[in-house]
């Protein structure tokens, strides 16, 4: 069959019409990146679907601004490159809001308060930060835990710092004795320790960390998602999500229930 110029124009028009709805649908999708082994904040269930505290938050926030989510499986460090390159709109994975990160990223208001902790094997003689002198300390690469350890390595005399691509690998090496201690966020570690009975948090490091949705710098949806979080705090939605995943009520003065200002660089 031969095509005339008229045939080609009609075909192009038909393709354009067919592509229209798909393009409109794509505009209604919030592209989210998540670290897949970070329970109870986010993880993949047996069917390969993301679940967790932050998954429920981002899904509900997207719903309230008329969008659905498409959650991609990414390593923790890859999340920062993905938002910077606009491959994704939002990153979740218990990401701490810091002044340094605000130079290249945007964050919504926080919705979870956290501290870091020093974890060891239950029967370890290490009980405090002072006991880490001459010890090997493991961290999740790219995390605030890594920053803290590197800042304290010289003063506290750690013999070595080992970085890991996943928290699971970090804790498995801690259990196997390949590192003497791990420094990471307490909520994620304590959740893991419900199954890894030989590990425990020995000392809390008060950092005042807070988690928020991390987004591409000055993302056009930042204000809308932030407003959605405010509404979710006011009507008790985030508090209910906290109760679902942590089994306890969020503290009344925490960012989980209190409206907070939008973080500024």
Short mmCIF file of C-alpha atoms in Angstrom, two decimals, residues 97-224:
data_model
loop_
_atom_site.label_atom_id
_atom_site.label_comp_id
_atom_site.label_asym_id
_atom_site.label_seq_id
_atom_site.Cartn_x
_atom_site.Cartn_y
_atom_site.Cartn_z
CA UNK A 97 16.11 17.60 56.61
CA UNK A 98 19.51 19.31 56.86
CA UNK A 99 20.88 22.73 55.94
CA UNK A 100 23.38 21.09 53.59
CA UNK A 101 20.69 19.14 51.74
CA UNK A 102 18.49 22.23 51.44
CA UNK A 103 21.15 23.80 49.23
CA UNK A 104 20.32 21.37 46.42
CA UNK A 105 16.92 19.92 47.41
CA UNK A 106 13.56 21.11 48.69
CA UNK A 107 11.69 19.56 51.61
CA UNK A 108 8.13 19.69 52.82
CA UNK A 109 7.49 20.36 56.48
CA UNK A 110 8.65 17.46 58.69
CA UNK A 111 6.30 14.69 59.80
CA UNK A 112 8.58 12.54 61.98
CA UNK A 113 11.13 13.26 64.71
CA UNK A 114 14.08 10.94 65.22
CA UNK A 115 17.43 10.43 66.88
CA UNK A 116 20.39 8.25 65.94
CA UNK A 117 21.70 5.44 68.06
CA UNK A 118 24.75 3.26 68.61
CA UNK A 119 23.84 -0.40 68.12
CA UNK A 120 25.91 -3.46 68.94
CA UNK A 121 25.51 -7.14 69.62
CA UNK A 122 23.53 -7.63 72.81
CA UNK A 123 26.47 -9.18 74.67
CA UNK A 124 29.02 -6.60 73.45
CA UNK A 125 31.10 -4.72 76.02
CA UNK A 126 30.41 -1.53 74.06
CA UNK A 127 27.79 0.53 75.91
CA UNK A 128 28.59 4.17 75.18
CA UNK A 129 30.26 6.38 72.58
CA UNK A 130 33.46 6.34 74.64
CA UNK A 131 33.69 2.57 74.21
CA UNK A 132 34.07 2.92 70.43
CA UNK A 133 37.76 3.84 70.65
CA UNK A 134 39.74 1.43 68.47
CA UNK A 135 36.52 -0.13 67.09
CA UNK A 136 35.14 -0.56 63.56
CA UNK A 137 31.91 1.38 63.08
CA UNK A 138 29.44 0.65 60.27
CA UNK A 139 27.11 3.21 58.64
CA UNK A 140 24.66 3.50 55.78
CA UNK A 141 26.50 5.37 53.02
CA UNK A 142 25.14 8.86 52.38
CA UNK A 143 23.22 8.99 55.66
CA UNK A 144 23.38 11.45 58.53
CA UNK A 145 24.78 8.54 60.56
CA UNK A 146 27.79 8.47 58.25
CA UNK A 147 28.22 12.23 58.67
CA UNK A 148 28.15 11.93 62.48
CA UNK A 149 30.66 9.08 62.54
CA UNK A 150 33.10 10.85 60.24
CA UNK A 151 32.84 14.04 62.30
CA UNK A 152 33.62 12.09 65.50
CA UNK A 153 36.15 9.56 64.15
CA UNK A 154 39.29 11.50 65.04
CA UNK A 155 38.15 12.63 68.48
CA UNK A 156 36.66 9.27 69.48
CA UNK A 157 39.39 7.17 67.91
CA UNK A 158 37.37 4.79 65.74
CA UNK A 159 39.83 2.44 64.01
CA UNK A 160 37.78 2.32 60.79
CA UNK A 161 34.44 3.35 59.27
CA UNK A 162 32.70 0.98 56.87
CA UNK A 163 29.93 2.21 54.56
CA UNK A 164 27.07 -0.02 53.35
CA UNK A 165 24.60 0.30 50.49
CA UNK A 166 21.70 -1.07 52.55
CA UNK A 167 20.79 -1.07 56.23
CA UNK A 168 20.16 -4.80 56.01
CA UNK A 169 23.74 -5.49 54.95
CA UNK A 170 25.02 -3.18 57.68
CA UNK A 171 23.08 -5.02 60.40
CA UNK A 172 23.97 -8.45 59.02
CA UNK A 173 27.66 -7.53 59.27
CA UNK A 174 27.10 -6.23 62.78
CA UNK A 175 25.47 -9.52 63.75
CA UNK A 176 28.35 -11.46 62.13
CA UNK A 177 30.97 -9.42 63.99
CA UNK A 178 32.47 -7.80 60.90
CA UNK A 179 31.85 -4.38 62.47
CA UNK A 180 31.81 -3.67 66.20
CA UNK A 181 28.98 -1.14 66.17
CA UNK A 182 26.50 0.54 63.83
CA UNK A 183 25.32 4.14 63.94
CA UNK A 184 21.96 4.77 62.31
CA UNK A 185 18.42 6.03 62.89
CA UNK A 186 16.87 4.40 65.95
CA UNK A 187 13.34 3.69 64.59
CA UNK A 188 14.56 1.62 61.66
CA UNK A 189 17.07 -0.29 63.76
CA UNK A 190 14.62 -1.06 66.55
CA UNK A 191 12.13 -2.35 64.00
CA UNK A 192 14.81 -4.67 62.58
CA UNK A 193 15.80 -5.81 66.06
CA UNK A 194 12.34 -7.29 66.65
CA UNK A 195 13.61 -10.05 64.35
CA UNK A 196 17.37 -9.80 64.93
CA UNK A 197 17.32 -10.64 68.64
CA UNK A 198 21.12 -10.57 69.05
CA UNK A 199 21.33 -6.82 68.37
CA UNK A 200 20.28 -3.83 70.44
CA UNK A 201 20.60 -0.04 70.65
CA UNK A 202 23.04 0.77 73.46
CA UNK A 203 23.07 4.57 73.39
CA UNK A 204 20.80 7.25 71.95
CA UNK A 205 22.47 10.15 70.14
CA UNK A 206 20.21 13.21 70.49
CA UNK A 207 20.26 14.91 67.12
CA UNK A 208 16.83 16.50 66.76
CA UNK A 209 16.50 15.01 63.27
CA UNK A 210 13.25 15.37 61.37
CA UNK A 211 12.06 13.62 58.20
CA UNK A 212 10.14 15.23 55.33
CA UNK A 213 9.32 14.57 51.69
CA UNK A 214 12.43 15.47 49.67
CA UNK A 215 11.74 17.06 46.30
CA UNK A 216 13.49 18.59 43.32
CA UNK A 217 14.71 22.07 44.26
CA UNK A 218 11.78 24.55 44.12
CA UNK A 219 9.45 21.90 42.69
CA UNK A 220 6.13 23.44 41.53
CA UNK A 221 4.16 20.93 43.62
CA UNK A 222 6.07 21.63 46.85
CA UNK A 223 3.45 24.04 48.21
CA UNK A 224 0.52 21.81 47.34
#
